[in-house]
Amino acid sequence: MKLKAFKRNVEKRCNVNKLRREGKIPAVIYKKGSSGEELSVDSIMFTAALRKVEPGHLSTTIFILEDENGAERRVIVKEIQYNVTNYDVIHLDFEELIDGTPVNVKVPIEIVGVADCPGIKLGGVPRQVIRSLKVRCLPKDIPASFPIDISTLSLGESRRLSDLEIANTLRPLMNLSEVAVAIVKR
């Protein structure tokens, strides 16, 4: 997803408020080995792009920021700050993706096989204990999600993070013996 990015002046707080009134979101791009770079993103474009992202997949979605000169940079969203009253985005933190430099990413875990699960047919419900797995990998190896199959689980059974199919190019940063999803009684 492509977004327009603009350099911004960070001398005074009133400049940030002025940006927001103009329909821009203040943002910072972090890059390994350098301090953050201040910029702004058009709020209408970002909100439209955000609507296209599947719930839970924002951390693995790659955005392309294009500056005033036409130079493009690949980034992922590291943090979003929202206004507490109207839930508008008021600040963004991006991390620039550089080929050959590993990055830490939270990859969502998706439950698959709900319709065939015997435990659910007996009245149970799936309880997803862990919704994402934090991994370290190169930008080209970032997976969209990890599917976890529950089609053979009965009531009281569970799947652990170790049951996920994790590629050799990914290094998990969590304990893989933890329960990811369980079939429990209502």
CSV table of C-alpha atoms in Angstrom, one decimal:
chain,number,residue,atom,x,y,z
A,1,MET,CA,0.0,0.0,0.0
A,2,LYS,CA,1.4,3.3,-1.1
A,3,LEU,CA,1.3,6.5,1.0
A,4,LYS,CA,2.5,10.0,0.5
A,5,ALA,CA,5.0,11.2,3.1
A,6,PHE,CA,6.0,14.8,3.8
A,7,LYS,CA,9.0,16.2,5.9
A,8,ARG,CA,7.8,18.1,8.9
A,9,ASN,CA,9.1,20.7,11.3
A,10,VAL,CA,9.3,19.6,14.9
A,11,GLU,CA,10.4,22.8,16.6
A,12,LYS,CA,7.1,23.6,18.3
A,13,ARG,CA,4.1,21.6,19.5
A,14,CYS,CA,1.8,24.1,17.7
A,15,ASN,CA,3.3,22.8,14.4
A,16,VAL,CA,2.0,19.3,15.2
A,17,ASN,CA,-1.5,20.6,16.0
A,18,LYS,CA,-1.5,22.6,12.7
A,19,LEU,CA,-0.6,19.4,10.8
A,20,ARG,CA,-3.5,17.6,12.3
A,21,ARG,CA,-5.9,20.4,11.4
A,22,GLU,CA,-4.6,20.2,7.8
A,23,GLY,CA,-5.5,16.5,7.7
A,24,LYS,CA,-2.1,15.0,8.2
A,25,ILE,CA,-0.8,12.5,10.8
A,26,PRO,CA,2.6,13.2,12.4
A,27,ALA,CA,4.9,10.2,12.1
A,28,VAL,CA,8.4,9.0,12.8
A,29,ILE,CA,10.4,6.5,10.8
A,30,TYR,CA,13.0,4.5,12.7
A,31,LYS,CA,15.9,2.9,11.0
A,32,LYS,CA,18.6,0.7,12.5
A,33,GLY,CA,21.7,2.8,13.4
A,34,SER,CA,20.1,6.2,13.1
A,35,SER,CA,17.7,8.5,15.0
A,36,GLY,CA,14.1,8.8,14.0
A,37,GLU,CA,13.1,10.9,11.0
A,38,GLU,CA,10.1,13.2,11.5
A,39,LEU,CA,7.5,13.3,8.8
A,40,SER,CA,3.8,13.4,8.2
A,41,VAL,CA,1.3,11.2,6.3
A,42,ASP,CA,-2.1,12.2,4.7
A,43,SER,CA,-4.7,11.0,7.2
A,44,ILE,CA,-7.4,10.3,4.5
A,45,MET,CA,-5.0,8.0,2.5
A,46,PHE,CA,-3.8,6.2,5.7
A,47,THR,CA,-7.4,5.7,6.9
A,48,ALA,CA,-8.4,4.3,3.5
A,49,ALA,CA,-5.4,2.0,3.5
A,50,LEU,CA,-6.2,0.9,7.1
A,51,ARG,CA,-9.7,-0.2,6.0
A,52,LYS,CA,-8.2,-2.6,3.5
A,53,VAL,CA,-6.0,-4.3,6.1
A,54,GLU,CA,-7.5,-7.5,7.6
A,55,PRO,CA,-8.0,-7.3,11.4
A,56,GLY,CA,-4.9,-8.3,13.2
A,57,HIS,CA,-2.7,-8.1,10.1
A,58,LEU,CA,-1.4,-4.5,10.5
A,59,SER,CA,1.9,-5.6,12.0
A,60,THR,CA,2.8,-7.6,8.9
A,61,THR,CA,1.4,-5.2,6.3
A,62,ILE,CA,4.2,-3.4,4.3
A,63,PHE,CA,3.5,0.2,3.3
A,64,ILE,CA,5.5,2.1,0.7
A,65,LEU,CA,6.1,5.8,1.7
A,66,GLU,CA,6.8,8.1,-1.2
A,67,ASP,CA,8.3,11.5,-0.3
A,68,GLU,CA,8.1,14.8,-2.2
A,69,ASN,CA,11.0,13.8,-4.5
A,70,GLY,CA,9.5,10.5,-5.5
A,71,ALA,CA,11.8,8.3,-3.4
A,72,GLU,CA,10.1,5.3,-2.0
A,73,ARG,CA,10.8,3.5,1.3
A,74,ARG,CA,9.3,0.2,2.5
A,75,VAL,CA,8.1,0.4,6.1
A,76,ILE,CA,5.9,-1.4,8.6
A,77,VAL,CA,3.8,0.2,11.4
A,78,LYS,CA,5.3,-0.3,14.8
A,79,GLU,CA,2.9,1.8,16.9
A,80,ILE,CA,-0.3,3.8,16.4
A,81,GLN,CA,-1.6,6.4,18.8
A,82,TYR,CA,-5.3,7.1,18.8
A,83,ASN,CA,-7.4,10.0,20.1
A,84,VAL,CA,-9.3,8.7,23.1
A,85,THR,CA,-12.5,10.5,22.3
A,86,ASN,CA,-13.0,10.0,18.6
A,87,TYR,CA,-10.5,7.2,17.9
A,88,ASP,CA,-8.7,9.2,15.1
A,89,VAL,CA,-5.1,8.3,14.5
A,90,ILE,CA,-2.9,11.1,16.0
A,91,HIS,CA,0.6,9.6,15.6
A,92,LEU,CA,2.4,6.8,13.8
A,93,ASP,CA,5.7,5.1,14.3
A,94,PHE,CA,7.2,3.2,11.3
A,95,GLU,CA,10.2,1.0,11.0
A,96,GLU,CA,12.0,1.1,7.7
A,97,LEU,CA,12.7,-2.3,6.1
A,98,ILE,CA,16.2,-2.7,4.8
A,99,ASP,CA,17.1,-5.8,2.8
A,100,GLY,CA,19.6,-8.0,4.8
A,101,THR,CA,18.7,-6.4,8.1
A,102,PRO,CA,16.5,-8.6,10.4
A,103,VAL,CA,13.3,-7.1,11.9
A,104,ASN,CA,11.1,-8.2,14.8
A,105,VAL,CA,7.4,-8.7,13.8
A,106,LYS,CA,4.3,-9.9,15.5
A,107,VAL,CA,2.7,-12.4,13.1
A,108,PRO,CA,-1.0,-13.1,13.6
A,109,ILE,CA,-2.2,-16.7,14.3
A,110,GLU,CA,-5.4,-17.7,12.5
A,111,ILE,CA,-7.6,-20.6,13.5
A,112,VAL,CA,-8.4,-23.0,10.6
A,113,GLY,CA,-10.8,-26.0,10.5
A,114,VAL,CA,-13.5,-24.7,12.8
A,115,ALA,CA,-16.3,-26.3,10.8
A,116,ASP,CA,-14.8,-29.8,11.0
A,117,CYS,CA,-13.8,-29.6,14.7
A,118,PRO,CA,-15.4,-32.5,16.7
A,119,GLY,CA,-15.1,-30.5,20.0
A,120,ILE,CA,-17.1,-27.6,18.6
A,121,LYS,CA,-19.8,-30.0,17.3
A,122,LEU,CA,-20.1,-31.3,20.8
A,123,GLY,CA,-20.9,-27.8,22.1
A,124,GLY,CA,-17.4,-26.4,22.8
A,125,VAL,CA,-15.9,-23.1,21.7
A,126,PRO,CA,-12.4,-22.3,20.5
A,127,ARG,CA,-10.5,-20.1,22.9
A,128,GLN,CA,-7.5,-18.4,21.3
A,129,VAL,CA,-5.1,-17.8,24.1
A,130,ILE,CA,-2.3,-16.3,22.0
A,131,ARG,CA,-3.3,-14.2,19.0
A,132,SER,CA,0.2,-13.5,17.5
A,133,LEU,CA,3.7,-14.9,17.5
A,134,LYS,CA,6.7,-12.5,17.7
A,135,VAL,CA,9.4,-13.6,15.2
A,136,ARG,CA,12.7,-12.2,14.0
A,137,CYS,CA,13.3,-12.4,10.2
A,138,LEU,CA,14.5,-10.6,7.1
A,139,PRO,CA,11.9,-8.3,5.5
A,140,LYS,CA,11.5,-10.6,2.5
A,141,ASP,CA,10.6,-13.5,4.8
A,142,ILE,CA,7.8,-11.8,6.8
A,143,PRO,CA,4.8,-14.2,6.7
A,144,ALA,CA,1.2,-12.8,6.4
A,145,SER,CA,0.0,-15.1,9.2
A,146,PHE,CA,0.4,-18.6,10.8
A,147,PRO,CA,-2.6,-20.9,10.4
A,148,ILE,CA,-3.3,-23.3,13.2
A,149,ASP,CA,-5.5,-26.3,12.4
A,150,ILE,CA,-8.1,-27.4,15.0
A,151,SER,CA,-10.1,-29.8,12.8
A,152,THR,CA,-9.1,-32.8,14.9
A,153,LEU,CA,-9.4,-31.3,18.4
A,154,SER,CA,-12.0,-32.6,20.9
A,155,LEU,CA,-13.3,-30.9,24.0
A,156,GLY,CA,-10.5,-30.1,26.4
A,157,GLU,CA,-7.7,-30.5,23.8
A,158,SER,CA,-5.4,-27.7,22.7
A,159,ARG,CA,-2.7,-26.7,20.2
A,160,ARG,CA,0.6,-25.2,21.3
A,161,LEU,CA,2.8,-22.7,19.5
A,162,SER,CA,5.2,-25.6,18.7
A,163,ASP,CA,2.4,-27.0,16.4
A,164,LEU,CA,2.7,-24.0,14.1
A,165,GLU,CA,4.6,-24.6,10.8
A,166,ILE,CA,7.5,-22.1,11.2
A,167,ALA,CA,9.9,-21.7,8.4
A,168,ASN,CA,13.7,-22.0,9.0
A,169,THR,CA,14.1,-18.4,8.0
A,170,LEU,CA,12.1,-17.3,11.0
A,171,ARG,CA,13.3,-17.2,14.6
A,172,PRO,CA,10.5,-17.3,17.2
A,173,LEU,CA,11.0,-14.9,20.1
A,174,MET,CA,8.4,-16.6,22.3
A,175,ASN,CA,8.3,-19.8,24.3
A,176,LEU,CA,6.9,-22.4,21.9
A,177,SER,CA,5.5,-24.7,24.6
A,178,GLU,CA,2.7,-22.2,25.4
A,179,VAL,CA,-0.9,-23.1,24.5
A,180,ALA,CA,-2.1,-21.1,21.4
A,181,VAL,CA,-5.8,-22.3,21.2
A,182,ALA,CA,-8.0,-24.7,23.2
A,183,ILE,CA,-11.4,-26.1,22.8
A,184,VAL,CA,-13.3,-25.4,26.0
A,185,LYS,CA,-16.9,-25.8,27.3
A,186,ARG,CA,-19.2,-22.8,27.1
